mmCIF file of C-alpha atoms in Angstrom:
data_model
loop_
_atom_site.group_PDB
_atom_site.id
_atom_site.type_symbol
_atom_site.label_atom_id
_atom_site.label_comp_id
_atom_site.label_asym_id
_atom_site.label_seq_id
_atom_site.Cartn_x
_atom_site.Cartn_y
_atom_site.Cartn_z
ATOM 1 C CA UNK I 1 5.309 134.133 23.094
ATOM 2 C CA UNK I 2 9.041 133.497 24.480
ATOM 3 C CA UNK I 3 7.621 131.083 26.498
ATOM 4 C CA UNK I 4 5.816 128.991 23.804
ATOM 5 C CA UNK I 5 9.418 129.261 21.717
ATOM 6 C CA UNK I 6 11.480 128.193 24.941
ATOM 7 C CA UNK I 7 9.067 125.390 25.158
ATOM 8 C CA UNK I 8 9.073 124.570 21.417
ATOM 9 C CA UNK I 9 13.112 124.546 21.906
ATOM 10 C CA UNK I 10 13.032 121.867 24.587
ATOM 11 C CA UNK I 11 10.728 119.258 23.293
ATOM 12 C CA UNK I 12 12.757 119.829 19.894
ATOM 13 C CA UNK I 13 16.184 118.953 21.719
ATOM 14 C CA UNK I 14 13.765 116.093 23.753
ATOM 15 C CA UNK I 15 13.090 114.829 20.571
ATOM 16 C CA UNK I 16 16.057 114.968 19.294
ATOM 17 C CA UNK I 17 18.002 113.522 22.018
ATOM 18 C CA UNK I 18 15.480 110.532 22.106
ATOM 19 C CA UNK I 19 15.891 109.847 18.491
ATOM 20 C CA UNK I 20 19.449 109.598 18.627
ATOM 21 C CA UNK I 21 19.536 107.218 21.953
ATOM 22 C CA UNK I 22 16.929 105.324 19.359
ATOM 23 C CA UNK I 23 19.018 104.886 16.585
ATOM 24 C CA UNK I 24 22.340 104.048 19.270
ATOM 25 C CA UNK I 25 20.595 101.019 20.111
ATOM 26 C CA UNK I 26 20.106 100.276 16.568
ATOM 27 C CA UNK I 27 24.058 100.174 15.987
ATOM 28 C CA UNK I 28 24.565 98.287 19.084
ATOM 29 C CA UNK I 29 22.001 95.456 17.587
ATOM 30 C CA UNK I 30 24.181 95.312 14.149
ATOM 31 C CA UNK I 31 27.317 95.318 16.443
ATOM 32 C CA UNK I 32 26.367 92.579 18.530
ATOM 33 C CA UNK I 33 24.720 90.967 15.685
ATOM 34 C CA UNK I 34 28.157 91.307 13.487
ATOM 35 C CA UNK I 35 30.507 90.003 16.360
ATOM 36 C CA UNK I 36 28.238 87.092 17.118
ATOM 37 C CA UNK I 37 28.392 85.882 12.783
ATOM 38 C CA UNK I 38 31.126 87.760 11.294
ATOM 39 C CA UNK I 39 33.267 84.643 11.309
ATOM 40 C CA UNK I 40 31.959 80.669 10.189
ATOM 41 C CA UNK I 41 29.467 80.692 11.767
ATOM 42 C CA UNK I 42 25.839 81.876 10.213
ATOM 43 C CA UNK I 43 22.191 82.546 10.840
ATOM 44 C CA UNK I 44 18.766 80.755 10.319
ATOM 45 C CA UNK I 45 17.730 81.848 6.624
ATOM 46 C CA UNK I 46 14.567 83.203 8.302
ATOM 47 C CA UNK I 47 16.623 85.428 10.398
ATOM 48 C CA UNK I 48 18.276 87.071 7.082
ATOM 49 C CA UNK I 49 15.175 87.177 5.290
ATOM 50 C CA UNK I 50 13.447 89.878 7.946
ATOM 51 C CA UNK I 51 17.058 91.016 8.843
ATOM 52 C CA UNK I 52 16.677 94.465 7.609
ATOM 53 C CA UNK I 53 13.381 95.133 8.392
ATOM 54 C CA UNK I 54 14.217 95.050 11.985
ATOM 55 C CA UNK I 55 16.059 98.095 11.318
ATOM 56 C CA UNK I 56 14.944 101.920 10.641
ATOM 57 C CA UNK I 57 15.127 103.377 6.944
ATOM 58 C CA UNK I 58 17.900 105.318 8.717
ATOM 59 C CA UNK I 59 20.106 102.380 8.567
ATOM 60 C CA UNK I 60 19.117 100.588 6.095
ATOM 61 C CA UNK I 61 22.330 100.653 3.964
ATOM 62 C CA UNK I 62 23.936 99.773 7.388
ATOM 63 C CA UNK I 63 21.622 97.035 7.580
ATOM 64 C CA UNK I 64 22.319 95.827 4.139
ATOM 65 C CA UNK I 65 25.653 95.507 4.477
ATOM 66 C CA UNK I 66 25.683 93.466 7.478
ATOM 67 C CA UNK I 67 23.295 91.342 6.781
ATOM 68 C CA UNK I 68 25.895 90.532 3.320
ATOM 69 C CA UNK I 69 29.227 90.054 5.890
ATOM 70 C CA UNK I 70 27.648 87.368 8.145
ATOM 71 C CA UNK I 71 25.572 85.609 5.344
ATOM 72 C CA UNK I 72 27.263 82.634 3.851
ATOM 73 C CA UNK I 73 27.652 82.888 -0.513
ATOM 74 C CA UNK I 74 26.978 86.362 0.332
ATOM 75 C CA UNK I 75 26.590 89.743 -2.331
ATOM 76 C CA UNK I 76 29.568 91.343 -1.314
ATOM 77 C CA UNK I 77 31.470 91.858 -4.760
ATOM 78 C CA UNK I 78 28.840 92.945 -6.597
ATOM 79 C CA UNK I 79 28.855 96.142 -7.938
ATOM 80 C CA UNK I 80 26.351 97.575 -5.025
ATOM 81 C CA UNK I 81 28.404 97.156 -2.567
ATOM 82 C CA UNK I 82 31.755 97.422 -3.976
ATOM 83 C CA UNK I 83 31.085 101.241 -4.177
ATOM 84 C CA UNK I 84 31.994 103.301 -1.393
ATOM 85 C CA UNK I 85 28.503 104.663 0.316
ATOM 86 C CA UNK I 86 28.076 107.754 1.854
ATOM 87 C CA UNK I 87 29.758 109.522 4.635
ATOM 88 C CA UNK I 88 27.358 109.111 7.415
ATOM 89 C CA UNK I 89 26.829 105.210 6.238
ATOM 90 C CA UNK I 90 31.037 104.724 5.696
ATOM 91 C CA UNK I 91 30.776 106.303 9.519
ATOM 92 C CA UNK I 92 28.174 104.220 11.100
ATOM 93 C CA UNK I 93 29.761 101.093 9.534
ATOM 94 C CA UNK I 94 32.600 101.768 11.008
ATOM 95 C CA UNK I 95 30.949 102.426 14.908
ATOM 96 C CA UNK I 96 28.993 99.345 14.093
ATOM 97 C CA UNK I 97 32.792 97.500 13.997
ATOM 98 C CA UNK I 98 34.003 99.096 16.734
ATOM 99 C CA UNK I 99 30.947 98.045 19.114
ATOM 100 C CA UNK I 100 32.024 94.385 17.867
ATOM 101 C CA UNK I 101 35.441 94.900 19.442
ATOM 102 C CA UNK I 102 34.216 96.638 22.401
ATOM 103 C CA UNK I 103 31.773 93.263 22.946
ATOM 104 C CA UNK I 104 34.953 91.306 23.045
ATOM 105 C CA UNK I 105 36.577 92.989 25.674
ATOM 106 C CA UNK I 106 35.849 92.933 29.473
ATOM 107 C CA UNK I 107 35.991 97.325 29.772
ATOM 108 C CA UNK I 108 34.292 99.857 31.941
ATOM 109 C CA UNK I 109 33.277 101.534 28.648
ATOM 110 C CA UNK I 110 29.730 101.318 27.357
ATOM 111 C CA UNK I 111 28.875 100.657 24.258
ATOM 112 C CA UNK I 112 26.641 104.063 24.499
ATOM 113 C CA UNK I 113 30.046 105.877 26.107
ATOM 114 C CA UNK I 114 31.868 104.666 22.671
ATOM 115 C CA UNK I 115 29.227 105.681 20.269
ATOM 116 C CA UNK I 116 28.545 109.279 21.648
ATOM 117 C CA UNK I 117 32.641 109.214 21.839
ATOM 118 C CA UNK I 118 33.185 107.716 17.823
ATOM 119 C CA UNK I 119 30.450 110.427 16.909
ATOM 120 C CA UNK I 120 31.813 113.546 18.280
ATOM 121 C CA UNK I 121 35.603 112.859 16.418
ATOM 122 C CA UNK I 122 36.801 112.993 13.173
ATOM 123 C CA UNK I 123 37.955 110.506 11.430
ATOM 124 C CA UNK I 124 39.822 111.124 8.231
ATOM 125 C CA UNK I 125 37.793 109.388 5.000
ATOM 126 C CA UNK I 126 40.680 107.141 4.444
ATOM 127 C CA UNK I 127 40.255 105.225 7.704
ATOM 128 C CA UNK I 128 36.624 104.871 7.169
ATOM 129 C CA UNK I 129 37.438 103.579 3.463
ATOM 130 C CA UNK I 130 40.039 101.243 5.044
ATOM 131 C CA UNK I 131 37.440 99.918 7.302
ATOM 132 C CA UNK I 132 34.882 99.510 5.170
ATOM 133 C CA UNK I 133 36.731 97.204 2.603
ATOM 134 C CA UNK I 134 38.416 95.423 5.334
ATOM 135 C CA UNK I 135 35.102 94.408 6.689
ATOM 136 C CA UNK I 136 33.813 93.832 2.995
ATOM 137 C CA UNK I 137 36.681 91.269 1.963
ATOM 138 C CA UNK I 138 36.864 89.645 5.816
ATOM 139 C CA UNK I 139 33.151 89.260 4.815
ATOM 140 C CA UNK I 140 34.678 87.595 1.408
ATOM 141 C CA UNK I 141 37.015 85.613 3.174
ATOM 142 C CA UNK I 142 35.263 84.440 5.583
ATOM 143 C CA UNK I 143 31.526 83.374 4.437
ATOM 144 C CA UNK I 144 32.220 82.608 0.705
ATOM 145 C CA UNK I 145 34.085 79.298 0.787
ATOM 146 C CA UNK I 146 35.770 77.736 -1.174
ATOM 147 C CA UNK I 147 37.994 80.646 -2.183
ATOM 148 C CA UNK I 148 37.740 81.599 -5.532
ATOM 149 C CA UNK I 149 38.173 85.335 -7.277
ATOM 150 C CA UNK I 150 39.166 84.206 -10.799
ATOM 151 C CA UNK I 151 35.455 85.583 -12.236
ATOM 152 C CA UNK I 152 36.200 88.946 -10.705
ATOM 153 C CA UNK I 153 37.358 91.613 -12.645
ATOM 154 C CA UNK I 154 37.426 94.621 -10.896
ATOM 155 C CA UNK I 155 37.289 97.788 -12.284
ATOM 156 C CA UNK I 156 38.465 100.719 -9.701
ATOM 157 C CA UNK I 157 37.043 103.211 -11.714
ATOM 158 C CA UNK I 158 33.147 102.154 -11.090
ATOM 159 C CA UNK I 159 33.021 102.131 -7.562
ATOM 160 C CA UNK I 160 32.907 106.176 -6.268
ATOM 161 C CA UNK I 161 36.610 105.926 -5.461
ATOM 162 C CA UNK I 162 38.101 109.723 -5.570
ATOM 163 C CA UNK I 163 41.595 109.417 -5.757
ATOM 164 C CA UNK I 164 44.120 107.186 -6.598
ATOM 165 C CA UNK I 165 44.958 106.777 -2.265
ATOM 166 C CA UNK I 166 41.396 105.163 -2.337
ATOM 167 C CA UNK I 167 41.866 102.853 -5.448
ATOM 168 C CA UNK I 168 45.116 101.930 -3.449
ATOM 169 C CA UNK I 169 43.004 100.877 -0.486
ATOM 170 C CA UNK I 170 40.784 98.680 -2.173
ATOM 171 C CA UNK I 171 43.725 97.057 -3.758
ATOM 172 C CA UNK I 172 45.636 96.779 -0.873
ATOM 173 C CA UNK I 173 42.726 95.217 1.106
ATOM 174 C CA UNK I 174 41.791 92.685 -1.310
ATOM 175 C CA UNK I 175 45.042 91.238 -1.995
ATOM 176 C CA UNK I 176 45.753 91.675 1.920
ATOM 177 C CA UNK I 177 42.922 88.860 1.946
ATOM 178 C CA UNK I 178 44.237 86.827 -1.118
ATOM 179 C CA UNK I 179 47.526 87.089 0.902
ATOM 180 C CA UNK I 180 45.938 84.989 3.902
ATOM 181 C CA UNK I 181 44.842 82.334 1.569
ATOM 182 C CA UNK I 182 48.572 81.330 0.869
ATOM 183 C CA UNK I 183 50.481 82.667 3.935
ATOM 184 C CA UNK I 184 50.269 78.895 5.627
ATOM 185 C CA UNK I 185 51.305 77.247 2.994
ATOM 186 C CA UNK I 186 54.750 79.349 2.559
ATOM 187 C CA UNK I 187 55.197 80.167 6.145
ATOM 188 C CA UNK I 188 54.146 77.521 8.066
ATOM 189 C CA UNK I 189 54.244 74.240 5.957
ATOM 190 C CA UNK I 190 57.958 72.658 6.011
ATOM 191 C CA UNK I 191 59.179 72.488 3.333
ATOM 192 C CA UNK I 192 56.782 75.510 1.671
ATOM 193 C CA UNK I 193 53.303 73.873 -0.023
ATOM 194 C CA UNK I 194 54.553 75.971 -3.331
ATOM 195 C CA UNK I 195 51.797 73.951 -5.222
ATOM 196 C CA UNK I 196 48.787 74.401 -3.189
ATOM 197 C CA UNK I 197 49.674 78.096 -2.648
ATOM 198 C CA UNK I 198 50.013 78.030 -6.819
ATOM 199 C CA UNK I 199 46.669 76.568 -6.780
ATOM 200 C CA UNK I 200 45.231 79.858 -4.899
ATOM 201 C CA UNK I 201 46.980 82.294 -6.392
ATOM 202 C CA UNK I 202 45.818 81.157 -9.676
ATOM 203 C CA UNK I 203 42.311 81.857 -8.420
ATOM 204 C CA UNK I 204 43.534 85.558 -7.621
ATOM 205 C CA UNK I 205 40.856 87.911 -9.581
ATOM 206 C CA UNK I 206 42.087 90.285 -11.490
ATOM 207 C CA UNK I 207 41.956 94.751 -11.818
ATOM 208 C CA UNK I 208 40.847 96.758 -14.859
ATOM 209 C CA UNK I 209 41.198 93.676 -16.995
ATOM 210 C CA UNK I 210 44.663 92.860 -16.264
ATOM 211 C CA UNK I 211 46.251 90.349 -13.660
ATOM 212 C CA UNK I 212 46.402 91.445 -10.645
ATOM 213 C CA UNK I 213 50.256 91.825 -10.775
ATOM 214 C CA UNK I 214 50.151 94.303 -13.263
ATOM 215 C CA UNK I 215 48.120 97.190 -11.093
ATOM 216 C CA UNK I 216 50.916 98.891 -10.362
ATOM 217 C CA UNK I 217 49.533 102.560 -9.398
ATOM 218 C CA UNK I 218 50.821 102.148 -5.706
ATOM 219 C CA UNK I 219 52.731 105.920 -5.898
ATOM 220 C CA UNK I 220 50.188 107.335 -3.772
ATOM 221 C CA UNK I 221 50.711 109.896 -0.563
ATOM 222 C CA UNK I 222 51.391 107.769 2.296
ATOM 223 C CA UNK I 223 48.913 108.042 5.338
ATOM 224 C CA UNK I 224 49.052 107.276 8.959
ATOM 225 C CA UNK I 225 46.774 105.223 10.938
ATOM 226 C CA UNK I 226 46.402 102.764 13.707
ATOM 227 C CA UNK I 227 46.398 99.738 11.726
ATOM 228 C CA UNK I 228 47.415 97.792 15.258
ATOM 229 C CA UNK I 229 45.841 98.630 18.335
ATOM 230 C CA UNK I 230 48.618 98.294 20.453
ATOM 231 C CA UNK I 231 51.318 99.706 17.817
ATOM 232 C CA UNK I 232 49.913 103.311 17.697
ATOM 233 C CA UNK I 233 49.861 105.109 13.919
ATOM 234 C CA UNK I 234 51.404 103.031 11.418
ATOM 235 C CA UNK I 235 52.750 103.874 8.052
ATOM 236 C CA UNK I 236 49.543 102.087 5.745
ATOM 237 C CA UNK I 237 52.014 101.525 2.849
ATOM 238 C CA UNK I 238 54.642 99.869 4.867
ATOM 239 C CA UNK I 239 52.087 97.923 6.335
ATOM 240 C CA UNK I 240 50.201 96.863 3.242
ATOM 241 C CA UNK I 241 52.789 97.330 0.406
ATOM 242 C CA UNK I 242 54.991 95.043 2.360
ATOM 243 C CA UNK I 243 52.794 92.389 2.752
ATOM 244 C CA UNK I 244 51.670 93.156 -0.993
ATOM 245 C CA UNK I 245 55.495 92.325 -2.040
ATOM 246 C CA UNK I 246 55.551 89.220 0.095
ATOM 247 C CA UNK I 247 52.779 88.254 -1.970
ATOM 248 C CA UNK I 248 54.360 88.974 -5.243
ATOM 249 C CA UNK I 249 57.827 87.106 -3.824
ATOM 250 C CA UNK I 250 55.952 83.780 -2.896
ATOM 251 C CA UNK I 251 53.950 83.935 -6.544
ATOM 252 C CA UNK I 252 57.812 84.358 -7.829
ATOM 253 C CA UNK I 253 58.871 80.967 -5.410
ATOM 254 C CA UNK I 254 55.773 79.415 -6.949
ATOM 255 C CA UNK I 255 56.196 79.319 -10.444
ATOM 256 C CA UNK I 256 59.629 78.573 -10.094
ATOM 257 C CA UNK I 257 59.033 75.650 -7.666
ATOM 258 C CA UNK I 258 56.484 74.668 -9.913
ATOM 259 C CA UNK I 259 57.683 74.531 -13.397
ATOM 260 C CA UNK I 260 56.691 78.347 -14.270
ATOM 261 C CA UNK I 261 57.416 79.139 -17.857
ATOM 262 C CA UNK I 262 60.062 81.856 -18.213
ATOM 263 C CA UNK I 263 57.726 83.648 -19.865
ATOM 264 C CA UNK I 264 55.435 83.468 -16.845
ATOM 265 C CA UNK I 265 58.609 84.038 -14.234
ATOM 266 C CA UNK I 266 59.447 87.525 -16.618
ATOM 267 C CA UNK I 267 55.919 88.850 -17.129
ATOM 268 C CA UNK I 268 55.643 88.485 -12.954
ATOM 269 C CA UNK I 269 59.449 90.136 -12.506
ATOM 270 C CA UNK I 270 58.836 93.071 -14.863
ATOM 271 C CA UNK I 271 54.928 93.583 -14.968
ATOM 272 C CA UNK I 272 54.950 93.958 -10.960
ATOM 273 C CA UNK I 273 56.306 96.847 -8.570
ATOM 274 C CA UNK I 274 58.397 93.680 -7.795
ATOM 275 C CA UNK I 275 61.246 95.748 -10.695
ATOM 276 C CA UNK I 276 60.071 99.334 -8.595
ATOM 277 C CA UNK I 277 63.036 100.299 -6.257
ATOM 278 C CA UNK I 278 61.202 103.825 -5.511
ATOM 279 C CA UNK I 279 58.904 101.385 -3.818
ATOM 280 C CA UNK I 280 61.690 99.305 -1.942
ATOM 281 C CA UNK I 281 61.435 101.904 0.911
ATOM 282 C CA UNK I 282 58.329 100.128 2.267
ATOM 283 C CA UNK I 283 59.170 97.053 2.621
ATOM 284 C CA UNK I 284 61.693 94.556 4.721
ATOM 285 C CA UNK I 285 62.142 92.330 1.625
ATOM 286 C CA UNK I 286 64.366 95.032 0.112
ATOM 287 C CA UNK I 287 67.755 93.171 -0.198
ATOM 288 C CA UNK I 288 65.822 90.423 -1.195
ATOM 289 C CA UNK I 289 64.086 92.107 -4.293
ATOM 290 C CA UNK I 290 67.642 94.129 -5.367
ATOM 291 C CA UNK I 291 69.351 90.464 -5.328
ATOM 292 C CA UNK I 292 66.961 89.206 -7.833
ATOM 293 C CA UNK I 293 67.381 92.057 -10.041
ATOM 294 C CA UNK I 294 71.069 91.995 -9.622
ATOM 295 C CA UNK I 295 71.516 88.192 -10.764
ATOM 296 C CA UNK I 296 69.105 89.511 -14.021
#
């Protein structure tokens, strides 16, 4: 009888063991299959249209949401996928990125070795959440051309978010992408483009049917990540509250370039963290934001 239950044990773990190697190759495809579409370029139709058959009902969520980041005029900001999935899904998602990155690096390191590596750690449900969204709005950004959020309206309170640190993220990381969409045209055009910049951020979408200016709840508990490779654990709201103040400062530049009413110029100065010196501490644009105020 021992011997029948040793046996049982061993073709269980067998089993087991080949079911997992199974689904690794699985994560590998969507990996490889995300790094080779994740930016312009897209697949045949008829390669969507089977797209998540080719995967097990394991992964179909996985699957899903791939197939909507390298599909052109995708789904991405509707309310299915706006809302956080599960843990296991939020954590193959995020392997499924990794493996992308791995592909684009010439490493000793299988893409096997990093799965079996990613799956024995833990990684804090922030990180995952911060992944997740930045994949969804690259997705956004990337495949959904021209850019334009003005018939978006979201509402942070539909989408499974816990706390108000995860409401943060999803703010952060969509105006993190509405951020790229002007950066060019303030930073690198000479003099600054202030009216094609204008021209995007009036297509900014807006949060629990207000501007976007006007979400304000960015008091949150700071976290640590590595939002860099090379730059080890950042501060996130350094990192994203700064760029979200850069933001708000070239909107300011905008208007005012641009023939902004002073109603306009007043509702952006005191309906924005742009008036919040509590929140001055994470961001370089400090002296910057206390002059404006001080001239007031």
């Amino acid at each position: 009888m021992n011997k029948i239950f040793m046996l049982f044990i061993a073709i269980l773990f067998t089993l087991n063991g080949f079911a997992q190697s199974s689904e690794n190759s699985e994560l590998i495809k969507l990996g490889r299959t995300y790094k080779d579409y994740m930016f312009r370029n897209s697949p045949e139709k008829k390669y969507l249209k089977k797209f998540t058959k080719k995967y097990p009902k394991s992964l179909e969520q996985e699957a899903k949401f791939i197939k909507e980041t390298i599909s052109a005029n995708n789904r991405l900001l509707e309310k299915e996928f706006l809302t956080i999935p599960s843990q296991s899904v939020l954590k193959n998602i995020y392997i499924t990125r990794a493996i992308n990155l791995l592909l684009r690096e010439e490493t000793e390191i299988t893409p096997n070795e990093l799965i079996d590596s990613l799956q024995q750690i833990e990684i804090t449900r922030y990180e995952l959440i911060d992944n997740y969204y930045s994949m969804l709005f690259t997705g956004v950004g990337n495949k959904n051309q021209p850019f334009d959020l003005t018939k978006n309206d979201f509402n942070l309170d539909e989408y499974a978010l816990r706390d108000e640190v995860e409401k943060g993220i999803f703010f952060l990381k969509c105006m993190n992408l509405c951020g790229t969409n002007i950066w060019g045209y303030m930073n690198i055009a000479n003099p600054p483009n202030t009216k094609k910049a204008l021209s995007y951020i009036n297509k900014y979408p807006k949060f629990n049917g207000r501007p976007y200016y006007q979400f304000t709840d960015l008091y949150f508990k700071d976290f640590e990540m590595v939002i860099i490779n090379d730059k080890g654990k950042q501060s996130y709201k350094s990192y994203y509250i700064d760029k979200y103040y850069e933001n708000l400062l070239s909107h300011l530049i905008c208007l005012d370039k641009e023939g902004g009413t002073e109603d306009e110029l007043r509702d952006l100065l005191l309906g924005s963290i742009m008036k919040d010196e509590d929140l001055y501490k994470y961001t370089k644009h400090k002296e910057v934001l206390t002059s404006i105020f001080r001239k007031k």
